[in-house]
Amino acid sequence: MKNMQPHIRCADKDTAEFAILPGDPARVEIARDILDDPTDIAFNREYKSISGYYKGLKILVVSTGIGGPSIGIAVEELKNIGVKTLIRIGSCGALQDNIKLGDLIIANGVVRNDGLSDTYIEKGYPAVPDPALLFALQQAAEELDYSYHTGLIRSHDSFYTDRENEIDQYWSAKGILGSDMESSALFVIGGLRGLQVASILNVVVDSNGNLEEGINDYVDGLNATVEGEKQEIITALEAIALNNKN
């Protein structure tokens, strides 16, 4: 099959200009219910993929698993088959008290505390989204009347170091809105490869919450984060449609 990618198992015949990138393969199924004419493509390792249509635009949905290396592979291989615009639809922990469970965070820049982006380029290179796509996400969230925040986030590589609380308090005091594990890698690779990239995150742990309990509740579908998950997907799709008009 022409240009078959070794990890995501997508090829030229599967391509679209636009892709949304959940971490969790289960989130692909939420997107399936929103898209028109969804079609399965592949499921290999953490990479589950479908295609479908939103307002007439073909969209790929490809899960990326956890962490920078995993999303980095997905971004590179999607670029190889012709994808040009990619939005991460992820989860995060909040670092500010005014941000609640199920709120959305639209990242306008990322503290590069991950390892993957360092393998591409030195720390001085900024991890920032495409401006037009960032503005489209904000416009979509406004028009949909969703609760969202725009600002800086932090990407990191572990939940379980011995200094997690200290690290979170440090970055909270610096005004960082939340933490994830993938946006830095997406933004750096996107910038270097000439792709349109952005990231919208659903808050699954509030600033005073217990990490393990918050994630367990999210996985079990027990709180407001379930609605936030749907809202971030709709916001990303609306942003793609808005950006395509401009």
Backbone as JSON, one array per atom type, in Angstrom:
{
  "sequence": "MKNMQPHIRCADKDTAEFAILPGDPARVEIARDILDDPTDIAFNREYKSISGYYKGLKILVVSTGIGGPSIGIAVEELKNIGVKTLIRIGSCGALQDNIKLGDLIIANGVVRNDGLSDTYIEKGYPAVPDPALLFALQQAAEELDYSYHTGLIRSHDSFYTDRENEIDQYWSAKGILGSDMESSALFVIGGLRGLQVASILNVVVDSNGNLEEGINDYVDGLNATVEGEKQEIITALEAIALNNKN",
  "N": [[0.85, -1.19, 0.0], [0.54, 2.23, -0.83], [2.88, 4.36, 0.61], [2.52, 3.51, 3.28], [2.42, 4.03, 6.74], [4.55, 3.11, 9.43], [3.8, 2.97, 12.18], [1.32, 4.33, 12.84], [-0.15, 3.16, 10.88], [-1.5, 4.21, 8.7], [-2.07, 5.29, 5.33], [-1.43, 6.88, 2.11], [-3.95, 6.81, 0.89], [-5.69, 7.2, 2.97], [-5.57, 9.78, 3.79], [-6.19, 13.17, 4.97], [-6.61, 16.73, 5.0], [-6.86, 17.67, 7.54], [-6.54, 16.88, 11.04], [-7.52, 15.61, 14.21], [-6.23, 15.0, 17.45], [-6.6, 12.92, 19.9], [-5.41, 11.73, 23.1], [-6.18, 9.32, 24.36], [-7.27, 6.23, 23.07], [-9.99, 5.59, 23.44], [-11.26, 8.01, 23.26], [-11.46, 8.46, 20.6], [-13.77, 7.17, 19.9], [-15.73, 8.81, 20.97], [-15.47, 11.02, 19.31], [-16.24, 9.78, 16.95], [-19.02, 9.63, 17.13], [-19.75, 12.22, 16.65], [-18.92, 12.95, 14.14], [-19.78, 12.84, 10.61], [-20.46, 10.03, 8.56], [-18.43, 8.15, 9.6], [-15.43, 6.23, 9.33], [-13.55, 3.35, 9.94], [-10.0, 3.13, 10.18], [-7.41, 2.13, 11.21], [-5.89, 0.27, 13.95], [-3.3, 0.17, 15.86], [-0.97, -0.6, 18.3], [-0.91, 2.21, 20.4], [-2.23, 3.72, 18.6], [-5.11, 4.52, 17.31], [-7.29, 4.98, 14.62], [-9.67, 6.85, 12.73], [-11.68, 8.1, 10.03], [-13.78, 10.83, 9.05], [-16.47, 13.18, 8.44], [-16.94, 16.66, 8.9], [-19.03, 19.28, 8.67], [-18.71, 19.07, 5.94], [-15.97, 18.81, 5.61], [-13.24, 16.61, 5.4], [-11.98, 14.76, 8.08], [-9.37, 13.42, 9.99], [-9.14, 11.31, 12.83], [-6.92, 10.51, 15.22], [-5.57, 8.61, 17.71], [-3.0, 9.15, 20.16], [-1.76, 8.07, 22.39], [0.21, 8.24, 25.43], [2.34, 10.91, 26.24], [5.3, 12.7, 24.95], [7.09, 11.31, 23.04], [5.34, 9.48, 21.82], [3.23, 11.03, 20.66], [4.86, 12.48, 18.99], [5.72, 10.64, 17.05], [3.26, 10.12, 15.81], [2.63, 12.66, 14.71], [4.74, 13.1, 12.89], [4.34, 10.94, 11.12], [1.76, 11.4, 10.2], [2.19, 13.8, 8.86], [3.73, 12.75, 6.81], [1.85, 11.54, 5.19], [0.44, 13.64, 4.25], [-1.13, 15.29, 5.91], [-1.95, 18.5, 7.17], [-2.93, 20.21, 9.15], [-3.28, 20.04, 12.61], [-4.86, 19.34, 15.62], [-4.5, 18.94, 19.01], [-6.57, 17.18, 21.22], [-6.81, 16.93, 24.33], [-6.24, 15.88, 27.79], [-5.77, 17.44, 31.04], [-4.14, 18.6, 34.05], [-5.22, 21.14, 36.25], [-3.56, 24.15, 37.28], [-4.29, 26.45, 38.5], [-6.52, 28.02, 40.81], [-8.97, 29.02, 39.94], [-9.77, 27.52, 37.81], [-11.85, 25.0, 36.76], [-13.07, 21.56, 37.05], [-13.7, 20.03, 33.95], [-13.59, 22.43, 32.59], [-12.15, 24.1, 29.73], [-8.85, 24.41, 28.45], [-7.05, 26.43, 26.35], [-4.09, 26.36, 24.8], [-1.63, 28.86, 24.54], [1.04, 28.75, 24.46], [3.86, 26.8, 25.6], [5.6, 25.57, 28.42], [8.61, 23.99, 28.1], [9.15, 21.28, 29.49], [9.45, 18.71, 28.76], [11.08, 15.77, 27.37], [11.18, 14.96, 24.7], [10.96, 17.17, 22.87], [13.42, 18.33, 23.24], [15.12, 16.65, 21.88], [14.82, 17.42, 19.3], [15.47, 20.17, 19.03], [17.2, 22.98, 20.52], [16.42, 24.44, 23.79], [15.75, 27.13, 23.52], [14.06, 27.42, 21.35], [10.74, 28.24, 20.61], [7.72, 26.77, 21.95], [4.91, 27.02, 20.51], [1.52, 27.59, 19.34], [-0.04, 27.59, 16.05], [-0.97, 30.81, 15.08], [-3.43, 31.53, 13.73], [-4.97, 29.23, 14.02], [-5.09, 29.04, 16.78], [-6.62, 31.38, 17.34], [-8.96, 30.64, 16.05], [-9.83, 28.49, 17.63], [-10.4, 29.87, 20.02], [-12.45, 31.55, 19.11], [-14.37, 29.65, 18.38], [-14.92, 28.42, 20.89], [-15.98, 30.62, 22.23], [-18.29, 31.18, 20.68], [-19.7, 28.84, 21.09], [-20.21, 29.05, 23.73], [-18.75, 27.85, 25.8], [-16.98, 27.1, 28.83], [-13.84, 28.36, 29.08], [-10.24, 28.82, 29.13], [-7.46, 30.74, 28.17], [-3.98, 30.5, 27.82], [-0.62, 30.03, 29.12], [0.75, 26.73, 29.32], [2.25, 23.76, 30.75], [4.35, 21.15, 29.65], [5.29, 17.86, 30.52], [7.04, 14.85, 31.63], [6.39, 12.85, 33.51], [4.17, 11.57, 36.04], [4.99, 10.76, 38.5], [7.33, 11.56, 39.9], [9.45, 12.38, 42.73], [8.99, 14.96, 43.48], [6.62, 16.14, 42.69], [4.46, 17.73, 43.77], [5.84, 19.99, 44.67], [6.91, 20.91, 42.26], [4.57, 21.5, 40.81], [3.51, 23.57, 42.4], [5.48, 25.51, 42.06], [5.25, 26.19, 39.28], [2.61, 26.96, 39.19], [2.72, 29.32, 40.68], [3.99, 30.89, 38.86], [2.06, 31.52, 37.07], [1.22, 29.61, 35.24], [-1.25, 27.77, 33.56], [-2.01, 25.02, 33.45], [-1.08, 21.49, 33.23], [0.14, 19.18, 30.86], [1.22, 16.34, 28.85], [1.98, 16.31, 26.23], [1.68, 18.57, 24.51], [3.87, 20.31, 24.11], [5.69, 18.81, 22.54], [4.11, 18.47, 20.23], [3.82, 21.19, 19.39], [6.48, 22.01, 18.93], [7.45, 20.18, 16.97], [5.51, 20.65, 15.03], [6.05, 23.37, 14.43], [8.66, 23.18, 13.38], [8.23, 21.57, 11.18], [6.52, 22.95, 9.57], [3.74, 22.85, 9.95], [0.26, 23.48, 10.71], [-0.65, 23.79, 13.98], [-2.32, 23.18, 17.11], [-3.61, 23.17, 20.5], [-6.08, 21.96, 22.64], [-7.36, 21.48, 25.84], [-8.97, 19.4, 28.22], [-9.9, 19.84, 31.51], [-9.14, 17.57, 33.96], [-8.27, 17.16, 36.5], [-8.46, 19.19, 39.27], [-6.83, 22.12, 40.73], [-6.45, 21.61, 43.41], [-6.91, 18.97, 43.61], [-6.67, 15.35, 43.95], [-4.37, 13.58, 42.08], [-4.45, 10.82, 41.18], [-7.05, 10.03, 41.96], [-8.59, 11.9, 40.53], [-8.02, 11.3, 37.81], [-8.89, 8.64, 37.73], [-11.65, 9.0, 38.22], [-12.3, 10.4, 35.91], [-11.72, 8.5, 33.88], [-13.62, 6.61, 34.58], [-15.92, 7.97, 33.99], [-17.28, 9.76, 35.75], [-17.71, 12.46, 36.41], [-17.79, 16.07, 35.78], [-15.88, 16.17, 33.82], [-16.42, 14.49, 31.72], [-18.33, 15.78, 30.11], [-16.73, 17.94, 29.43], [-14.91, 16.66, 27.8], [-16.41, 16.06, 25.48], [-17.0, 18.66, 24.72], [-14.48, 19.75, 24.08], [-13.82, 18.34, 21.8], [-15.85, 19.11, 19.99], [-15.29, 21.85, 19.92], [-12.72, 21.85, 18.74], [-13.32, 20.77, 16.2], [-15.11, 22.72, 15.22], [-13.34, 24.86, 15.15], [-11.58, 24.07, 13.13], [-13.33, 24.17, 10.96], [-13.98, 26.92, 10.98], [-11.42, 28.06, 10.58], [-10.88, 27.12, 8.06], [-12.51, 28.65, 6.5], [-11.31, 31.08, 6.35]],
  "CA": [[0.0, 0.0, 0.0], [1.43, 3.36, -1.05], [3.27, 5.24, 1.71], [2.01, 3.02, 4.56], [3.24, 4.47, 7.87], [4.79, 1.9, 10.22], [3.2, 2.94, 13.52], [-0.1, 4.67, 12.81], [-0.74, 2.26, 9.89], [-2.27, 4.96, 7.72], [-1.37, 5.45, 4.06], [-1.88, 8.01, 1.3], [-5.38, 6.71, 0.59], [-6.44, 7.56, 4.17], [-5.2, 11.11, 4.25], [-7.05, 14.35, 4.94], [-5.81, 17.9, 5.36], [-7.07, 18.01, 8.95], [-6.58, 15.78, 12.0], [-7.57, 15.88, 15.64], [-5.36, 14.02, 18.09], [-6.79, 12.57, 21.31], [-4.43, 10.8, 23.64], [-6.83, 8.05, 24.67], [-8.02, 5.63, 21.96], [-11.42, 5.62, 23.71], [-11.79, 9.31, 22.85], [-11.78, 8.35, 19.18], [-15.16, 6.75, 19.8], [-16.55, 10.0, 21.22], [-15.44, 11.79, 18.06], [-16.99, 9.05, 15.92], [-20.44, 9.96, 17.26], [-19.96, 13.61, 16.23], [-18.61, 13.06, 12.71], [-20.62, 12.19, 9.62], [-19.87, 8.93, 7.77], [-17.14, 7.7, 10.15], [-14.86, 5.01, 8.76], [-12.36, 2.85, 10.63], [-8.78, 3.0, 9.38], [-6.44, 1.19, 11.78], [-5.66, 0.3, 15.39], [-2.02, -0.47, 16.1], [-0.42, -0.05, 19.53], [-1.8, 3.24, 20.93], [-2.7, 4.55, 17.49], [-6.4, 4.15, 16.73], [-7.63, 6.03, 13.67], [-10.86, 6.83, 11.9], [-11.92, 9.32, 9.28], [-15.18, 11.21, 8.96], [-16.68, 14.5, 7.88], [-17.57, 17.68, 9.73], [-19.39, 20.41, 7.82], [-18.19, 18.8, 4.61], [-14.51, 18.65, 5.61], [-12.75, 15.31, 5.85], [-11.17, 14.88, 9.28], [-8.82, 12.21, 10.61], [-9.02, 11.26, 14.29], [-5.85, 9.55, 15.48], [-5.11, 8.65, 19.1], [-1.53, 9.23, 20.22], [-1.19, 7.52, 23.61], [0.69, 9.15, 26.47], [3.7, 11.43, 26.22], [5.87, 13.32, 23.77], [7.56, 10.42, 21.98], [4.22, 8.85, 21.13], [2.59, 11.99, 19.77], [5.84, 12.86, 17.99], [5.64, 9.65, 15.96], [2.01, 10.34, 15.08], [2.7, 13.9, 13.93], [5.66, 12.89, 11.76], [3.77, 10.02, 10.15], [0.64, 12.08, 9.56], [2.77, 14.72, 7.87], [4.2, 11.95, 5.68], [0.75, 11.2, 4.28], [-0.14, 14.86, 3.71], [-1.92, 16.08, 6.85], [-1.33, 19.82, 7.33], [-3.48, 20.89, 10.32], [-3.46, 19.06, 13.66], [-5.25, 19.89, 16.92], [-4.56, 17.99, 20.13], [-7.73, 17.23, 22.12], [-6.24, 16.15, 25.42], [-6.65, 16.14, 29.17], [-4.71, 18.1, 31.79], [-4.4, 19.01, 35.41], [-5.19, 22.59, 36.42], [-2.61, 24.7, 38.25], [-4.86, 27.67, 39.06], [-7.72, 27.7, 41.57], [-10.19, 29.43, 39.25], [-10.04, 26.61, 36.7], [-12.65, 23.93, 37.33], [-13.2, 20.32, 36.3], [-14.49, 20.16, 32.74], [-13.21, 23.63, 31.84], [-11.21, 23.89, 28.64], [-7.67, 25.27, 28.37], [-6.49, 26.57, 25.01], [-2.69, 26.73, 25.07], [-0.98, 29.81, 23.62], [2.47, 28.5, 24.58], [4.11, 25.69, 26.51], [6.9, 25.39, 29.08], [9.16, 22.74, 27.55], [9.75, 20.38, 30.48], [9.46, 17.35, 28.21], [12.35, 15.36, 26.78], [11.11, 14.75, 23.26], [11.26, 18.37, 22.1], [14.87, 18.58, 23.34], [15.84, 15.86, 20.88], [14.66, 18.1, 18.02], [16.08, 21.49, 18.96], [17.53, 23.53, 21.83], [15.3, 24.97, 24.57], [15.37, 28.49, 23.13], [13.04, 27.39, 20.31], [9.46, 28.32, 21.33], [6.62, 25.82, 21.72], [3.73, 27.88, 20.36], [0.6, 27.12, 18.31], [-0.28, 28.44, 14.9], [-1.84, 31.89, 15.56], [-4.77, 31.49, 13.15], [-5.68, 28.1, 14.62], [-5.36, 29.46, 18.16], [-7.75, 32.31, 17.33], [-10.16, 29.89, 15.66], [-10.27, 27.76, 18.82], [-11.02, 30.83, 20.92], [-13.72, 31.98, 18.51], [-15.31, 28.53, 18.49], [-15.33, 28.28, 22.29], [-16.86, 31.77, 22.52], [-19.58, 31.02, 20.01], [-20.37, 27.7, 21.71], [-20.46, 29.43, 25.12], [-18.09, 26.91, 26.69], [-16.08, 27.69, 29.81], [-12.48, 28.09, 28.64], [-9.16, 29.71, 29.55], [-6.33, 30.75, 27.25], [-2.74, 30.91, 28.46], [0.53, 29.13, 29.06], [0.7, 25.46, 30.02], [3.54, 23.08, 30.89], [4.39, 19.74, 29.29], [6.27, 17.14, 31.32], [7.18, 13.45, 31.25], [6.05, 11.86, 34.54], [3.3, 11.9, 37.17], [5.39, 10.06, 39.71], [8.6, 11.93, 40.51], [9.34, 12.64, 44.17], [8.82, 16.4, 43.71], [5.51, 16.61, 41.87], [3.74, 18.84, 44.41], [6.72, 21.16, 44.65], [6.99, 21.39, 40.87], [3.28, 22.11, 40.48], [3.4, 24.84, 43.12], [6.4, 26.45, 41.42], [4.72, 26.68, 38.02], [1.38, 27.67, 39.51], [3.1, 30.68, 41.11], [4.43, 31.61, 37.67], [0.9, 31.81, 36.24], [0.94, 28.54, 34.28], [-2.64, 27.35, 33.77], [-2.19, 23.59, 33.63], [0.0, 20.61, 32.79], [-0.11, 17.96, 30.1], [2.46, 15.62, 28.54], [2.15, 16.18, 24.78], [1.54, 19.78, 23.68], [5.18, 20.84, 23.75], [6.19, 18.04, 21.4], [3.29, 18.83, 19.07], [4.11, 22.54, 18.93], [7.85, 22.1, 18.41], [7.52, 19.46, 15.7], [4.69, 21.39, 14.08], [6.78, 24.54, 13.98], [9.8, 22.8, 12.56], [7.79, 20.89, 9.95], [5.64, 23.82, 8.8], [2.35, 22.42, 10.11], [-0.64, 24.24, 11.57], [-0.93, 22.96, 15.16], [-2.89, 23.83, 18.29], [-3.95, 22.22, 21.56], [-7.17, 22.29, 23.56], [-7.28, 20.48, 26.9], [-10.07, 19.24, 29.15], [-9.36, 19.74, 32.87], [-9.62, 16.36, 34.63], [-7.85, 17.26, 37.9], [-8.35, 20.61, 39.61], [-5.54, 22.49, 41.32], [-6.36, 21.04, 44.76], [-7.38, 17.59, 43.55], [-5.75, 14.22, 43.98], [-4.12, 13.18, 40.7], [-4.92, 9.47, 40.89], [-8.5, 10.01, 42.06], [-9.16, 12.68, 39.44], [-7.92, 10.55, 36.56], [-9.77, 7.48, 37.84], [-13.03, 9.46, 38.02], [-12.43, 10.75, 34.5], [-11.78, 7.26, 33.12], [-14.88, 5.94, 34.9], [-17.03, 8.79, 33.54], [-18.05, 10.07, 36.95], [-17.87, 13.87, 36.77], [-17.95, 17.07, 34.72], [-14.87, 16.04, 32.78], [-16.99, 13.78, 30.58], [-18.9, 16.83, 29.26], [-15.6, 18.69, 28.9], [-14.33, 15.88, 26.71], [-17.23, 16.3, 24.28], [-16.9, 20.06, 24.33], [-13.21, 20.04, 23.43], [-13.87, 17.77, 20.46], [-16.69, 19.99, 19.17], [-14.56, 23.1, 19.74], [-11.67, 21.62, 17.75], [-13.92, 20.62, 14.87], [-15.6, 24.03, 14.81], [-12.17, 25.69, 14.83], [-11.11, 23.66, 11.81], [-14.28, 24.71, 9.99], [-13.79, 28.37, 10.95], [-10.11, 28.36, 10.0], [-10.92, 26.79, 6.65], [-13.23, 29.71, 5.8], [-10.49, 32.3, 6.29]],
  "C": [[0.89, 1.24, 0.0], [1.61, 4.19, 0.22], [2.68, 4.81, 3.06], [2.95, 3.41, 5.69], [3.34, 3.36, 8.91], [4.09, 1.84, 11.57], [1.71, 3.25, 13.49], [-0.87, 3.81, 11.8], [-1.76, 2.96, 9.0], [-1.42, 5.16, 6.47], [-1.97, 6.63, 3.29], [-3.39, 7.98, 1.07], [-6.25, 7.16, 1.77], [-6.37, 9.04, 4.5], [-6.35, 12.11, 4.18], [-6.15, 15.53, 5.27], [-5.81, 18.14, 6.86], [-7.09, 16.76, 9.81], [-6.76, 16.33, 13.4], [-6.94, 14.7, 16.36], [-5.71, 13.86, 19.57], [-5.64, 11.72, 21.79], [-5.01, 9.41, 23.74], [-7.54, 7.49, 23.45], [-9.53, 5.64, 22.17], [-12.05, 6.93, 23.27], [-12.08, 9.35, 21.35], [-13.25, 8.0, 19.0], [-16.12, 7.9, 20.1], [-16.62, 10.85, 19.96], [-16.25, 11.11, 16.97], [-18.47, 9.45, 15.93], [-20.77, 11.37, 16.79], [-19.77, 13.78, 14.73], [-19.68, 12.39, 11.85], [-19.81, 11.11, 8.89], [-18.52, 8.47, 8.31], [-16.72, 6.35, 9.57], [-13.62, 4.6, 9.54], [-11.18, 2.78, 9.66], [-7.87, 1.93, 9.97], [-6.45, 1.29, 13.3], [-4.41, -0.52, 15.66], [-1.34, 0.18, 17.29], [-1.39, 0.99, 20.1], [-2.5, 4.05, 19.85], [-3.98, 3.98, 16.87], [-6.85, 5.29, 15.83], [-8.94, 5.76, 12.95], [-10.84, 8.08, 11.03], [-13.42, 9.58, 9.27], [-15.27, 12.62, 8.43], [-17.37, 15.41, 8.88], [-17.77, 18.91, 8.87], [-18.73, 20.29, 6.44], [-16.7, 18.61, 4.51], [-14.13, 17.26, 6.11], [-11.76, 15.51, 7.0], [-10.64, 13.5, 9.66], [-8.85, 12.38, 12.13], [-8.03, 10.15, 14.6], [-5.42, 9.67, 16.94], [-3.59, 8.54, 19.14], [-0.93, 8.62, 21.48], [-0.72, 8.6, 24.56], [2.11, 9.6, 26.18], [4.19, 11.94, 24.87], [6.34, 12.37, 22.69], [6.44, 9.81, 21.15], [3.52, 9.82, 20.19], [3.56, 12.44, 18.68], [5.82, 11.92, 16.8], [4.39, 9.9, 15.13], [2.09, 11.57, 14.19], [3.59, 13.71, 12.71], [5.02, 12.0, 10.7], [2.53, 10.6, 9.48], [1.12, 13.09, 8.54], [3.19, 13.94, 6.62], [3.09, 11.58, 4.7], [-0.04, 12.45, 3.86], [-1.02, 15.67, 4.64], [-1.19, 17.4, 7.13], [-1.77, 20.55, 8.6], [-3.82, 19.86, 11.38], [-3.8, 19.77, 14.98], [-5.27, 18.76, 17.95], [-5.82, 18.23, 20.93], [-7.39, 16.33, 23.3], [-6.87, 16.43, 26.76], [-5.47, 16.77, 29.91], [-5.13, 18.27, 33.23], [-4.3, 20.52, 35.5], [-4.17, 22.99, 37.47], [-3.1, 26.0, 38.88], [-6.22, 27.36, 39.68], [-9.01, 28.05, 40.86], [-10.58, 28.53, 38.1], [-10.68, 25.34, 37.26], [-12.64, 22.67, 36.45], [-14.14, 20.53, 35.1], [-14.29, 21.46, 31.99], [-12.22, 23.25, 30.73], [-10.05, 24.87, 28.75], [-7.16, 25.24, 26.95], [-5.09, 27.13, 25.18], [-2.18, 27.73, 24.04], [0.55, 29.73, 23.71], [2.69, 27.45, 25.65], [5.52, 25.78, 27.1], [7.42, 24.01, 28.68], [9.9, 21.96, 28.63], [9.69, 18.93, 30.03], [10.83, 17.04, 27.63], [12.33, 15.29, 25.27], [11.5, 16.0, 22.49], [12.74, 18.72, 22.14], [15.66, 17.8, 22.31], [15.76, 16.49, 19.5], [15.47, 19.38, 17.94], [16.29, 22.03, 20.37], [16.34, 24.23, 22.47], [14.85, 26.37, 24.15], [14.3, 28.54, 22.05], [11.66, 27.35, 20.98], [8.49, 27.21, 20.96], [5.33, 26.62, 21.7], [2.83, 27.32, 19.26], [0.59, 28.04, 17.11], [-1.27, 29.53, 15.32], [-3.27, 31.81, 15.02], [-5.6, 30.37, 13.78], [-6.01, 28.38, 16.08], [-6.58, 30.38, 18.21], [-9.05, 31.61, 16.96], [-10.71, 29.07, 16.83], [-10.97, 28.69, 19.8], [-12.38, 31.27, 20.39], [-14.77, 30.88, 18.65], [-15.82, 28.38, 19.91], [-16.26, 29.41, 22.71], [-18.25, 31.55, 21.94], [-20.38, 29.88, 20.6], [-20.72, 27.95, 23.17], [-19.93, 28.38, 26.1], [-17.17, 27.65, 27.65], [-14.64, 27.33, 29.43], [-11.52, 29.16, 29.15], [-8.07, 29.61, 28.49], [-5.09, 31.22, 27.99], [-1.67, 29.87, 28.31], [0.26, 27.86, 29.85], [2.12, 24.89, 30.11], [3.38, 21.64, 30.44], [5.55, 19.06, 30.02], [6.22, 15.66, 30.96], [6.78, 12.43, 32.31], [5.08, 12.42, 35.56], [3.93, 11.55, 38.51], [6.8, 10.37, 40.19], [8.37, 12.27, 41.99], [9.03, 14.1, 44.49], [7.6, 16.97, 43.0], [4.76, 17.8, 42.49], [4.56, 20.13, 44.39], [6.8, 21.76, 43.25], [5.7, 22.09, 40.47], [3.12, 23.47, 41.15], [4.29, 25.91, 42.49], [5.77, 27.04, 40.16], [3.38, 27.38, 38.2], [1.68, 29.12, 39.88], [3.57, 31.53, 39.94], [3.28, 31.88, 36.69], [0.57, 30.76, 35.2], [-0.43, 27.95, 34.59], [-2.8, 25.88, 34.08], [-1.03, 22.81, 33.05], [-0.54, 19.46, 31.96], [1.22, 17.31, 29.76], [2.8, 15.63, 27.04], [2.23, 17.48, 24.0], [2.88, 20.37, 23.25], [5.75, 20.13, 22.53], [5.43, 18.38, 20.13], [3.67, 20.19, 18.51], [5.5, 22.65, 18.31], [7.96, 21.4, 17.05], [6.7, 20.19, 14.64], [5.39, 22.61, 13.54], [7.91, 24.21, 13.04], [9.39, 22.2, 11.22], [6.82, 21.73, 9.12], [4.18, 23.41, 8.83], [1.57, 23.43, 10.93], [-1.0, 23.35, 12.76], [-1.53, 23.82, 16.26], [-3.27, 22.75, 19.28], [-5.06, 22.77, 22.42], [-7.3, 21.14, 24.55], [-8.51, 20.56, 27.8], [-9.49, 19.03, 30.55], [-9.98, 18.54, 33.59], [-9.18, 16.28, 36.09], [-7.75, 18.75, 38.23], [-7.09, 20.87, 40.43], [-5.35, 21.91, 42.73], [-6.72, 19.57, 44.79], [-6.27, 16.57, 43.65], [-5.61, 13.68, 42.56], [-4.74, 11.84, 40.37], [-6.44, 9.41, 40.93], [-9.16, 10.75, 40.9], [-9.13, 11.93, 38.12], [-8.82, 9.32, 36.6], [-11.23, 7.87, 37.62], [-13.28, 9.79, 36.56], [-12.59, 9.49, 33.65], [-13.12, 6.55, 33.34], [-16.11, 6.76, 34.52], [-17.91, 9.31, 34.65], [-18.28, 11.55, 37.2], [-17.94, 14.77, 35.54], [-16.95, 16.91, 33.6], [-15.39, 15.3, 31.55], [-17.61, 14.78, 29.6], [-17.79, 17.67, 28.65], [-14.95, 17.99, 27.73], [-15.1, 16.1, 25.41], [-17.06, 17.73, 23.78], [-15.58, 20.37, 23.64], [-13.18, 19.49, 22.01], [-14.68, 18.67, 19.53], [-15.97, 21.31, 18.91], [-13.47, 22.95, 18.68], [-12.23, 21.5, 16.35], [-14.46, 21.95, 14.35], [-14.45, 24.95, 14.41], [-11.61, 25.35, 13.46], [-12.02, 24.24, 10.73], [-14.13, 26.23, 9.85], [-12.5, 28.75, 10.25], [-10.1, 28.1, 8.5], [-11.65, 27.85, 5.83], [-12.34, 30.91, 5.52], [-9.41, 32.22, 5.21]]
}
